[in-house]
mmCIF file of C-alpha atoms in Angstrom:
data_model
loop_
_atom_site.group_PDB
_atom_site.id
_atom_site.type_symbol
_atom_site.label_atom_id
_atom_site.label_comp_id
_atom_site.label_asym_id
_atom_site.label_seq_id
_atom_site.Cartn_x
_atom_site.Cartn_y
_atom_site.Cartn_z
ATOM 1 C CA MET A 879 15.463 76.877 7.368
ATOM 2 C CA ALA A 880 18.096 75.696 9.863
ATOM 3 C CA ARG A 881 18.188 75.567 13.654
ATOM 4 C CA PHE A 882 20.909 76.465 16.159
ATOM 5 C CA THR A 883 20.328 75.305 19.746
ATOM 6 C CA LEU A 884 22.437 75.883 22.864
ATOM 7 C CA PRO A 885 21.824 75.521 26.606
ATOM 8 C CA ARG A 886 19.789 78.352 28.127
ATOM 9 C CA ASP A 887 22.786 79.345 30.288
ATOM 10 C CA ILE A 888 26.481 78.484 30.307
ATOM 11 C CA TYR A 889 28.369 79.382 33.474
ATOM 12 C CA HIS A 890 32.110 79.184 32.973
ATOM 13 C CA GLY A 891 35.345 80.008 34.728
ATOM 14 C CA LYS A 892 36.553 79.788 38.314
ATOM 15 C CA ASP A 893 33.874 79.008 40.920
ATOM 16 C CA ALA A 894 31.191 78.387 38.279
ATOM 17 C CA LEU A 895 30.093 75.360 40.310
ATOM 18 C CA ALA A 896 28.581 77.736 42.894
ATOM 19 C CA THR A 897 25.817 78.469 40.371
ATOM 20 C CA LEU A 898 24.007 75.450 41.829
ATOM 21 C CA LYS A 899 23.015 77.379 44.940
ATOM 22 C CA THR A 900 20.924 79.772 42.806
ATOM 23 C CA LEU A 901 18.573 77.072 41.467
ATOM 24 C CA LYS A 902 14.920 77.034 42.521
ATOM 25 C CA GLY A 903 13.196 73.762 43.336
ATOM 26 C CA LYS A 904 12.319 71.149 45.943
ATOM 27 C CA ARG A 905 14.349 68.084 44.985
ATOM 28 C CA ALA A 906 17.510 67.422 42.988
ATOM 29 C CA VAL A 907 19.228 64.218 41.978
ATOM 30 C CA ILE A 908 22.973 64.200 41.304
ATOM 31 C CA CYS A 909 24.324 61.617 38.840
ATOM 32 C CA VAL A 910 28.049 60.843 39.087
ATOM 33 C CA GLY A 911 30.555 58.239 37.985
ATOM 34 C CA GLY A 912 33.278 56.228 39.605
ATOM 35 C CA GLY A 913 34.446 58.497 42.400
ATOM 36 C CA SER A 914 36.788 61.204 41.098
ATOM 37 C CA MET A 915 34.206 63.904 41.842
ATOM 38 C CA LYS A 916 33.928 62.661 45.411
ATOM 39 C CA ARG A 917 37.688 62.313 45.891
ATOM 40 C CA GLY A 918 38.179 65.869 44.670
ATOM 41 C CA GLY A 919 35.451 67.179 46.965
ATOM 42 C CA PHE A 920 33.347 68.426 44.060
ATOM 43 C CA LEU A 921 30.407 66.100 44.695
ATOM 44 C CA GLN A 922 30.227 67.255 48.312
ATOM 45 C CA ARG A 923 30.346 70.894 47.222
ATOM 46 C CA ALA A 924 27.597 70.359 44.649
ATOM 47 C CA GLU A 925 25.402 68.639 47.220
ATOM 48 C CA ALA A 926 25.999 71.443 49.726
ATOM 49 C CA TYR A 927 25.159 74.129 47.164
ATOM 50 C CA LEU A 928 21.884 72.422 46.272
ATOM 51 C CA LYS A 929 20.951 72.063 49.922
ATOM 52 C CA GLU A 930 21.806 75.739 50.407
ATOM 53 C CA ALA A 931 19.260 76.382 47.637
ATOM 54 C CA GLY A 932 16.686 74.618 49.828
ATOM 55 C CA MET A 933 16.503 71.310 48.000
ATOM 56 C CA GLU A 934 16.430 67.725 49.163
ATOM 57 C CA VAL A 935 19.216 65.858 47.362
ATOM 58 C CA LYS A 936 19.602 62.228 46.281
ATOM 59 C CA LEU A 937 22.703 60.703 44.699
ATOM 60 C CA ILE A 938 22.942 58.212 41.832
ATOM 61 C CA GLU A 939 26.574 57.098 42.055
ATOM 62 C CA GLY A 940 28.810 54.608 40.278
ATOM 63 C CA ILE A 941 27.755 55.235 36.679
ATOM 64 C CA GLU A 942 30.262 53.276 34.642
ATOM 65 C CA SER A 943 32.347 54.353 31.675
ATOM 66 C CA ASP A 944 30.351 53.682 28.498
ATOM 67 C CA PRO A 945 27.076 53.475 30.435
ATOM 68 C CA SER A 946 24.718 50.639 29.672
ATOM 69 C CA VAL A 947 21.032 50.495 28.887
ATOM 70 C CA GLU A 948 20.576 48.723 32.239
ATOM 71 C CA THR A 949 22.235 51.591 34.130
ATOM 72 C CA VAL A 950 19.912 54.042 32.412
ATOM 73 C CA MET A 951 16.819 52.079 33.379
ATOM 74 C CA LYS A 952 17.925 51.683 37.016
ATOM 75 C CA GLY A 953 18.660 55.395 37.344
ATOM 76 C CA ALA A 954 15.335 56.324 35.794
ATOM 77 C CA ALA A 955 13.579 54.108 38.339
ATOM 78 C CA VAL A 956 15.301 56.003 41.163
ATOM 79 C CA MET A 957 14.115 59.269 39.627
ATOM 80 C CA GLN A 958 10.575 57.965 39.282
ATOM 81 C CA GLU A 959 10.509 57.291 43.013
ATOM 82 C CA PHE A 960 12.269 60.522 44.097
ATOM 83 C CA GLN A 961 10.540 62.892 41.638
ATOM 84 C CA PRO A 962 13.300 65.514 41.256
ATOM 85 C CA ASP A 963 12.767 69.019 39.874
ATOM 86 C CA TRP A 964 16.415 69.156 38.807
ATOM 87 C CA ILE A 965 18.708 66.485 37.376
ATOM 88 C CA VAL A 966 22.339 67.433 37.978
ATOM 89 C CA ALA A 967 24.926 65.315 36.138
ATOM 90 C CA MET A 968 28.596 65.812 36.869
ATOM 91 C CA GLY A 969 31.843 64.193 35.790
ATOM 92 C CA GLY A 970 32.962 62.931 32.410
ATOM 93 C CA GLY A 971 30.810 62.233 29.400
ATOM 94 C CA SER A 972 29.526 58.930 30.751
ATOM 95 C CA PRO A 973 27.510 60.098 33.782
ATOM 96 C CA ILE A 974 26.153 63.078 31.846
ATOM 97 C CA ASP A 975 25.146 60.915 28.881
ATOM 98 C CA ALA A 976 23.550 58.354 31.196
ATOM 99 C CA ALA A 977 21.647 61.059 33.059
ATOM 100 C CA LYS A 978 20.291 62.464 29.783
ATOM 101 C CA ALA A 979 18.849 59.065 28.902
ATOM 102 C CA MET A 980 17.514 58.626 32.452
ATOM 103 C CA TRP A 981 15.812 62.008 32.065
ATOM 104 C CA ILE A 982 13.908 60.779 29.008
ATOM 105 C CA LYS A 983 12.756 57.631 30.775
ATOM 106 C CA TYR A 984 11.844 59.591 33.935
ATOM 107 C CA GLU A 985 9.591 61.961 32.024
ATOM 108 C CA TYR A 986 8.162 59.244 29.767
ATOM 109 C CA PRO A 987 8.183 55.886 31.620
ATOM 110 C CA GLU A 988 6.645 54.115 28.631
ATOM 111 C CA CYS A 989 9.551 55.147 26.391
ATOM 112 C CA THR A 990 11.790 52.218 25.387
ATOM 113 C CA PHE A 991 15.484 52.427 24.548
ATOM 114 C CA ASP A 992 14.615 51.848 20.899
ATOM 115 C CA ASP A 993 12.265 54.830 21.108
ATOM 116 C CA MET A 994 15.085 56.965 22.504
ATOM 117 C CA CYS A 995 17.314 56.092 19.561
ATOM 118 C CA LYS A 996 14.950 57.477 16.918
ATOM 119 C CA VAL A 997 16.990 60.404 15.641
ATOM 120 C CA PHE A 998 15.409 63.741 16.593
ATOM 121 C CA GLY A 999 12.235 61.891 17.509
ATOM 122 C CA LEU A 1000 11.862 62.526 21.243
ATOM 123 C CA PRO A 1001 8.781 64.065 22.843
ATOM 124 C CA LYS A 1002 9.005 67.363 24.738
ATOM 125 C CA LEU A 1003 11.000 67.150 27.950
ATOM 126 C CA ARG A 1004 10.956 69.478 30.999
ATOM 127 C CA THR A 1005 7.491 68.405 32.056
ATOM 128 C CA LYS A 1006 8.991 67.117 35.335
ATOM 129 C CA ALA A 1007 12.592 68.317 35.592
ATOM 130 C CA HIS A 1008 15.276 70.576 34.190
ATOM 131 C CA PHE A 1009 18.840 69.447 33.555
ATOM 132 C CA VAL A 1010 22.237 70.764 34.683
ATOM 133 C CA ALA A 1011 25.445 69.288 33.218
ATOM 134 C CA ILE A 1012 28.839 69.828 34.861
ATOM 135 C CA SER A 1013 31.777 68.468 32.878
ATOM 136 C CA SER A 1014 35.055 67.380 34.471
ATOM 137 C CA THR A 1015 36.724 66.320 31.212
ATOM 138 C CA SER A 1016 37.657 68.400 28.208
ATOM 139 C CA GLY A 1017 36.398 66.535 25.191
ATOM 140 C CA THR A 1018 32.890 65.131 24.938
ATOM 141 C CA ALA A 1019 31.201 68.522 25.531
ATOM 142 C CA THR A 1020 28.037 66.635 26.370
ATOM 143 C CA GLU A 1021 27.240 69.480 28.761
ATOM 144 C CA VAL A 1022 26.183 71.560 25.734
ATOM 145 C CA THR A 1023 25.108 68.980 23.156
ATOM 146 C CA ALA A 1024 21.984 67.301 21.879
ATOM 147 C CA PHE A 1025 23.633 63.870 22.111
ATOM 148 C CA SER A 1026 24.000 60.961 24.511
ATOM 149 C CA ILE A 1027 25.939 57.746 23.880
ATOM 150 C CA ILE A 1028 24.610 54.585 25.532
ATOM 151 C CA THR A 1029 26.007 51.075 25.079
ATOM 152 C CA ASP A 1030 23.916 47.977 24.451
ATOM 153 C CA TYR A 1031 26.377 45.363 25.688
ATOM 154 C CA ALA A 1032 24.234 42.487 24.458
ATOM 155 C CA LYS A 1033 24.736 43.774 20.918
ATOM 156 C CA GLY A 1034 28.249 45.178 21.478
ATOM 157 C CA ILE A 1035 27.156 48.510 19.983
ATOM 158 C CA LYS A 1036 27.186 52.103 21.216
ATOM 159 C CA PHE A 1037 24.027 53.930 20.240
ATOM 160 C CA PRO A 1038 23.844 57.722 19.963
ATOM 161 C CA ILE A 1039 20.665 59.368 21.171
ATOM 162 C CA ALA A 1040 20.269 62.578 19.167
ATOM 163 C CA ASP A 1041 17.650 65.209 19.874
ATOM 164 C CA PHE A 1042 17.695 68.895 20.805
ATOM 165 C CA GLU A 1043 15.337 68.051 23.684
ATOM 166 C CA ILE A 1044 18.291 66.604 25.654
ATOM 167 C CA THR A 1045 20.414 69.726 25.287
ATOM 168 C CA PRO A 1046 20.963 70.685 28.944
ATOM 169 C CA ASP A 1047 19.236 73.742 30.369
ATOM 170 C CA ILE A 1048 22.376 74.812 32.212
ATOM 171 C CA ALA A 1049 26.005 73.939 31.504
ATOM 172 C CA ILE A 1050 28.665 74.570 34.138
ATOM 173 C CA VAL A 1051 32.189 74.723 32.710
ATOM 174 C CA ASP A 1052 34.451 75.092 35.753
ATOM 175 C CA PRO A 1053 38.150 74.489 34.973
ATOM 176 C CA GLU A 1054 38.940 73.386 38.525
ATOM 177 C CA LEU A 1055 37.181 70.077 37.881
ATOM 178 C CA THR A 1056 39.556 69.205 35.029
ATOM 179 C CA LEU A 1057 42.518 69.031 37.407
ATOM 180 C CA THR A 1058 41.298 65.539 38.373
ATOM 181 C CA MET A 1059 41.956 64.199 34.855
ATOM 182 C CA PRO A 1060 44.837 61.739 34.450
ATOM 183 C CA GLN A 1061 47.225 62.430 31.575
ATOM 184 C CA LYS A 1062 45.860 59.766 29.236
ATOM 185 C CA LEU A 1063 42.291 60.981 29.677
ATOM 186 C CA CYS A 1064 43.486 64.495 28.911
ATOM 187 C CA ALA A 1065 44.935 63.182 25.634
ATOM 188 C CA HIS A 1066 41.882 61.197 24.584
ATOM 189 C CA THR A 1067 39.311 63.840 25.442
ATOM 190 C CA GLY A 1068 41.400 66.520 23.740
ATOM 191 C CA MET A 1069 41.494 64.545 20.520
ATOM 192 C CA ASP A 1070 37.756 63.948 20.806
ATOM 193 C CA ALA A 1071 37.311 67.731 20.883
ATOM 194 C CA LEU A 1072 39.548 68.224 17.857
ATOM 195 C CA THR A 1073 37.585 65.568 15.984
ATOM 196 C CA HIS A 1074 34.363 67.382 16.821
ATOM 197 C CA ASP A 1075 35.782 70.531 15.235
ATOM 198 C CA LEU A 1076 37.073 68.893 12.069
ATOM 199 C CA GLU A 1077 33.924 66.847 11.523
ATOM 200 C CA ALA A 1078 31.630 69.820 12.181
ATOM 201 C CA ILE A 1079 33.564 71.923 9.647
ATOM 202 C CA VAL A 1080 32.754 69.502 6.799
ATOM 203 C CA ALA A 1081 29.389 68.174 7.998
ATOM 204 C CA VAL A 1082 26.602 68.830 5.552
ATOM 205 C CA ALA A 1083 24.593 70.655 8.240
ATOM 206 C CA HIS A 1084 27.376 73.145 9.041
ATOM 207 C CA SER A 1085 26.557 76.857 9.134
ATOM 208 C CA PRO A 1086 28.414 80.137 9.706
ATOM 209 C CA TYR A 1087 27.401 79.837 13.372
ATOM 210 C CA SER A 1088 28.949 76.398 13.806
ATOM 211 C CA ASP A 1089 31.984 77.268 11.654
ATOM 212 C CA ALA A 1090 32.968 80.220 13.850
ATOM 213 C CA LEU A 1091 32.931 78.079 16.988
ATOM 214 C CA ALA A 1092 34.841 75.182 15.430
ATOM 215 C CA ILE A 1093 37.563 77.323 13.867
ATOM 216 C CA HIS A 1094 38.258 79.222 17.085
ATOM 217 C CA SER A 1095 38.178 76.002 19.098
ATOM 218 C CA MET A 1096 40.769 74.408 16.771
ATOM 219 C CA LYS A 1097 43.127 77.324 17.294
ATOM 220 C CA MET A 1098 42.777 77.006 21.062
ATOM 221 C CA ILE A 1099 43.456 73.266 20.840
ATOM 222 C CA ARG A 1100 46.477 73.882 18.589
ATOM 223 C CA ASP A 1101 48.001 76.118 21.241
ATOM 224 C CA SER A 1102 46.954 74.308 24.413
ATOM 225 C CA LEU A 1103 46.365 70.552 24.082
ATOM 226 C CA VAL A 1104 49.949 69.301 24.395
ATOM 227 C CA LYS A 1105 50.653 71.801 27.189
ATOM 228 C CA SER A 1106 47.529 70.617 29.003
ATOM 229 C CA TYR A 1107 48.616 66.995 28.538
ATOM 230 C CA ASN A 1108 51.974 67.873 30.084
ATOM 231 C CA GLY A 1109 50.373 69.349 33.194
ATOM 232 C CA ASP A 1110 50.007 73.074 32.485
ATOM 233 C CA ALA A 1111 46.964 74.135 34.558
ATOM 234 C CA ALA A 1112 46.352 77.324 32.555
ATOM 235 C CA ALA A 1113 46.359 75.339 29.301
ATOM 236 C CA ARG A 1114 43.976 72.826 30.814
ATOM 237 C CA ALA A 1115 41.529 75.652 31.561
ATOM 238 C CA VAL A 1116 41.815 76.826 27.944
ATOM 239 C CA MET A 1117 41.103 73.300 26.737
ATOM 240 C CA HIS A 1118 37.976 73.142 28.893
ATOM 241 C CA ASP A 1119 36.596 76.173 27.075
ATOM 242 C CA ALA A 1120 37.839 74.936 23.685
ATOM 243 C CA GLN A 1121 36.037 71.602 23.958
ATOM 244 C CA CYS A 1122 32.841 73.388 24.980
ATOM 245 C CA LEU A 1123 33.009 75.572 21.865
ATOM 246 C CA ALA A 1124 33.576 72.435 19.788
ATOM 247 C CA GLY A 1125 30.534 70.838 21.394
ATOM 248 C CA MET A 1126 28.304 73.785 20.583
ATOM 249 C CA SER A 1127 29.523 73.565 16.997
ATOM 250 C CA PHE A 1128 29.007 69.857 16.373
ATOM 251 C CA SER A 1129 25.753 69.664 18.301
ATOM 252 C CA ASN A 1130 24.299 71.855 15.560
ATOM 253 C CA ALA A 1131 26.435 71.011 12.514
ATOM 254 C CA LEU A 1132 26.469 67.302 13.438
ATOM 255 C CA LEU A 1133 29.343 64.904 12.770
ATOM 256 C CA GLY A 1134 30.500 62.249 10.305
ATOM 257 C CA ILE A 1135 31.956 58.791 9.923
ATOM 258 C CA VAL A 1136 34.880 59.216 12.317
ATOM 259 C CA HIS A 1137 32.272 59.107 15.046
ATOM 260 C CA SER A 1138 30.183 56.461 13.307
ATOM 261 C CA LEU A 1139 33.174 54.124 13.293
ATOM 262 C CA ALA A 1140 34.233 55.075 16.823
ATOM 263 C CA HIS A 1141 30.734 54.305 18.109
ATOM 264 C CA LYS A 1142 30.582 50.957 16.369
ATOM 265 C CA THR A 1143 34.118 49.747 17.153
ATOM 266 C CA GLY A 1144 34.153 50.967 20.774
ATOM 267 C CA ALA A 1145 32.506 47.918 22.312
ATOM 268 C CA ALA A 1146 32.822 45.464 19.421
ATOM 269 C CA PHE A 1147 35.866 43.451 20.487
ATOM 270 C CA SER A 1148 36.276 40.886 23.247
ATOM 271 C CA GLY A 1149 39.712 42.158 24.343
ATOM 272 C CA GLY A 1150 38.267 45.358 25.774
ATOM 273 C CA HIS A 1151 36.960 48.725 24.684
ATOM 274 C CA ILE A 1152 38.605 51.074 22.265
ATOM 275 C CA ILE A 1153 38.364 54.297 24.248
ATOM 276 C CA HIS A 1154 36.264 56.790 22.296
ATOM 277 C CA GLY A 1155 38.784 59.623 22.074
ATOM 278 C CA ALA A 1156 41.561 57.259 21.058
ATOM 279 C CA ALA A 1157 39.352 55.783 18.336
ATOM 280 C CA ASN A 1158 38.618 59.257 16.992
ATOM 281 C CA ALA A 1159 42.311 60.153 17.045
ATOM 282 C CA MET A 1160 43.234 57.028 15.080
ATOM 283 C CA TYR A 1161 40.444 57.299 12.512
ATOM 284 C CA LEU A 1162 40.448 61.050 11.888
ATOM 285 C CA PRO A 1163 43.470 61.229 9.519
ATOM 286 C CA LYS A 1164 42.056 58.406 7.388
ATOM 287 C CA VAL A 1165 38.628 60.003 7.156
ATOM 288 C CA ILE A 1166 40.084 63.399 6.238
ATOM 289 C CA LYS A 1167 41.904 61.773 3.315
ATOM 290 C CA PHE A 1168 38.780 59.820 2.328
ATOM 291 C CA ASN A 1169 36.429 62.803 2.503
ATOM 292 C CA ALA A 1170 38.867 65.079 0.660
ATOM 293 C CA ALA A 1171 37.910 63.274 -2.555
ATOM 294 C CA VAL A 1172 34.765 65.443 -2.426
ATOM 295 C CA PRO A 1173 35.488 69.019 -3.602
ATOM 296 C CA PHE A 1174 33.381 70.603 -0.857
ATOM 297 C CA ALA A 1175 35.285 68.785 1.891
ATOM 298 C CA ALA A 1176 38.664 69.344 0.236
ATOM 299 C CA GLU A 1177 38.027 73.084 0.102
ATOM 300 C CA ARG A 1178 37.048 73.233 3.748
ATOM 301 C CA TYR A 1179 39.953 71.097 4.972
ATOM 302 C CA ALA A 1180 42.303 73.399 3.062
ATOM 303 C CA MET A 1181 40.591 76.352 4.745
ATOM 304 C CA CYS A 1182 41.328 74.745 8.122
ATOM 305 C CA ALA A 1183 44.996 74.422 7.196
ATOM 306 C CA ASP A 1184 44.997 78.120 6.294
ATOM 307 C CA GLU A 1185 43.293 79.144 9.526
ATOM 308 C CA LEU A 1186 45.791 77.081 11.531
ATOM 309 C CA LYS A 1187 48.718 78.418 9.475
ATOM 310 C CA LEU A 1188 49.932 74.912 8.650
ATOM 311 C CA ALA A 1189 51.079 75.771 5.116
ATOM 312 C CA GLY A 1190 51.894 78.821 3.031
ATOM 313 C CA ALA A 1191 49.146 80.803 1.323
ATOM 314 C CA GLU A 1192 50.366 79.758 -2.128
ATOM 315 C CA THR A 1193 50.531 76.067 -1.285
ATOM 316 C CA SER A 1194 48.282 73.768 -3.325
ATOM 317 C CA GLN A 1195 45.011 72.487 -1.909
ATOM 318 C CA GLU A 1196 46.360 68.941 -1.888
ATOM 319 C CA ALA A 1197 49.439 70.010 0.078
ATOM 320 C CA LYS A 1198 47.310 71.899 2.592
ATOM 321 C CA ILE A 1199 45.190 68.816 3.215
ATOM 322 C CA ALA A 1200 48.349 66.735 3.619
ATOM 323 C CA ALA A 1201 49.627 69.294 6.144
ATOM 324 C CA LEU A 1202 46.363 69.049 8.090
ATOM 325 C CA ILE A 1203 46.603 65.266 8.198
ATOM 326 C CA ALA A 1204 50.234 65.452 9.318
ATOM 327 C CA TRP A 1205 49.260 67.922 12.033
ATOM 328 C CA VAL A 1206 46.629 65.529 13.427
ATOM 329 C CA ARG A 1207 49.063 62.615 13.315
ATOM 330 C CA LYS A 1208 51.680 64.640 15.187
ATOM 331 C CA PHE A 1209 49.166 65.204 17.968
ATOM 332 C CA ASN A 1210 48.789 61.436 18.226
ATOM 333 C CA ASP A 1211 52.559 61.073 18.491
ATOM 334 C CA ASP A 1212 52.855 63.840 21.081
ATOM 335 C CA LEU A 1213 49.979 62.380 23.121
ATOM 336 C CA ASN A 1214 51.159 58.764 22.898
ATOM 337 C CA ILE A 1215 48.121 57.571 20.926
ATOM 338 C CA PRO A 1216 48.682 54.860 18.303
ATOM 339 C CA HIS A 1217 47.828 55.442 14.647
ATOM 340 C CA CYS A 1218 45.717 52.338 14.065
ATOM 341 C CA ILE A 1219 43.570 49.691 15.723
ATOM 342 C CA LYS A 1220 46.224 47.022 15.175
ATOM 343 C CA ASP A 1221 48.605 48.878 17.473
ATOM 344 C CA TYR A 1222 45.989 49.678 20.096
ATOM 345 C CA ALA A 1223 46.745 47.766 23.305
ATOM 346 C CA ALA A 1224 46.094 48.049 27.025
ATOM 347 C CA ASN A 1225 48.400 50.631 28.554
ATOM 348 C CA GLY A 1226 46.769 52.322 31.467
ATOM 349 C CA LEU A 1227 43.012 52.841 31.298
ATOM 350 C CA PRO A 1228 40.482 50.351 32.684
ATOM 351 C CA GLY A 1229 38.609 48.607 29.916
ATOM 352 C CA GLU A 1230 41.229 49.320 27.265
ATOM 353 C CA GLY A 1231 42.292 46.191 25.439
ATOM 354 C CA MET A 1232 44.061 44.618 22.508
ATOM 355 C CA VAL A 1233 42.177 43.852 19.313
ATOM 356 C CA LYS A 1234 43.232 40.613 17.639
ATOM 357 C CA ALA A 1235 43.548 40.347 13.868
ATOM 358 C CA ASP A 1236 41.290 37.322 13.497
ATOM 359 C CA GLU A 1237 38.506 38.939 15.494
ATOM 360 C CA PHE A 1238 38.798 42.147 13.489
ATOM 361 C CA GLU A 1239 38.608 40.159 10.250
ATOM 362 C CA ALA A 1240 35.549 38.257 11.445
ATOM 363 C CA LYS A 1241 33.707 41.413 12.491
ATOM 364 C CA ALA A 1242 34.798 44.096 9.998
ATOM 365 C CA ALA A 1243 31.899 43.724 7.571
ATOM 366 C CA GLN A 1244 29.282 43.770 10.334
ATOM 367 C CA ILE A 1245 30.910 46.773 12.039
ATOM 368 C CA ALA A 1246 30.792 48.634 8.730
ATOM 369 C CA GLN A 1247 27.139 47.759 8.306
ATOM 370 C CA ASN A 1248 26.396 48.912 11.861
ATOM 371 C CA ALA A 1249 28.254 52.175 11.205
ATOM 372 C CA MET A 1250 26.048 52.815 8.190
ATOM 373 C CA GLY A 1251 23.091 52.947 10.578
ATOM 374 C CA ASP A 1252 24.774 55.337 12.996
ATOM 375 C CA ALA A 1253 23.157 58.760 13.469
ATOM 376 C CA CYS A 1254 26.396 60.497 12.434
ATOM 377 C CA THR A 1255 26.744 58.881 9.004
ATOM 378 C CA GLY A 1256 24.089 60.940 7.277
ATOM 379 C CA CYS A 1257 25.976 64.219 7.697
ATOM 380 C CA ASN A 1258 29.308 62.959 6.366
ATOM 381 C CA PRO A 1259 30.289 65.033 3.317
ATOM 382 C CA ARG A 1260 31.129 62.011 1.158
ATOM 383 C CA PRO A 1261 28.189 59.687 0.484
ATOM 384 C CA MET A 1262 28.654 56.278 2.050
ATOM 385 C CA ASP A 1263 27.761 52.668 1.472
ATOM 386 C CA ALA A 1264 28.746 49.594 3.486
ATOM 387 C CA GLN A 1265 31.572 48.654 1.121
ATOM 388 C CA LEU A 1266 33.202 52.077 1.358
ATOM 389 C CA MET A 1267 32.748 52.087 5.125
ATOM 390 C CA GLU A 1268 34.526 48.744 5.382
ATOM 391 C CA LYS A 1269 37.391 50.014 3.220
ATOM 392 C CA VAL A 1270 37.866 53.004 5.515
ATOM 393 C CA LEU A 1271 37.706 50.746 8.560
ATOM 394 C CA ARG A 1272 40.385 48.463 7.113
ATOM 395 C CA CYS A 1273 42.703 51.452 6.622
ATOM 396 C CA CYS A 1274 42.079 52.327 10.255
ATOM 397 C CA TRP A 1275 43.031 48.772 11.195
ATOM 398 C CA ASP A 1276 46.619 48.818 9.903
ATOM 399 C CA ASP A 1277 47.308 52.504 9.061
ATOM 400 C CA SER A 1278 47.288 51.765 5.339
ATOM 401 C CA GLU A 1279 46.889 54.568 2.812
ATOM 402 C CA VAL A 1280 43.429 55.698 1.658
ATOM 403 C CA THR A 1281 43.473 55.525 -2.145
ATOM 404 C CA PHE A 1282 39.781 55.195 -3.002
#
């Protein structure tokens, strides 16, 4: 028996944010990030809608990119004091992910961060509050997923929390919020969404339900991502829906080692973070080639090439997979994303930084070992061990060919 879990309601399209004024309750807390929601007026609108619904509202502002365990614990303490009926998280993946973890701690104060990280091991939520997620970026899809990514900076590791209990009750997918995204964020989040699709397609927990969402999402991304990156507002709205479909797919099918490696390299280096979407974009072509050694994955990658019309119907399976890899790499070129960690350097986003060769060499084996313990590794279609993981990581370092 398998399970397929989505939010209770998804409100999408123009003016979807106004859904907030229909909620019933006494108190709501709004969790937001660095200020883009306030600058765009969306935070003020959300607060006004909740007050129109008759609720007292408290803000938890300034949630950082790649939120920390400490941020989670501080936010949960605010919730413990305020006792909200509704937790409303809005912005990019970071404030929504942080709010999900705060929600766990709010409902179960005795729960430790280690407890949260036990895969699909959370107790029942919704004993105190329900959860609304409002995404302003088109990639993480955390507004519809059973996942949250929290960083333990002391260990230099991003930890995924994975449990259907943290799937939001309500997702609001309003394209107007995406107009605040800078171009580089549009690129990175778009490639995160594409990675979700291509990992969900070959994940061992995939199903016809998840396949349908991922395949349609890929076609939308094919047609809209570069246009969205170049400022086309209509394409940006399409991407907002596409990434949500991808999220519903991978939240149920799960992911693979592209995400395992992205989680474990993201905060590993002293020069700065490797932004999650950029990491996925760099690693995805290598992992496709690696996983294609397994007949099941090869067949499904070839199917993706067929669905996307990347090669002729009579083309060999190997050629179709090569066409799929080339298609992903062209996205990286079109979106100004490098092809490997070695070429990844600071060029516009806070926290982005250069990774030095000697530091990579010193940490590669441990990163591979950490990736083996990631929640995403178990659903990768090709069985893994630490040595194979390190080999893949080294190909991601210098864009060398996967031949193993």
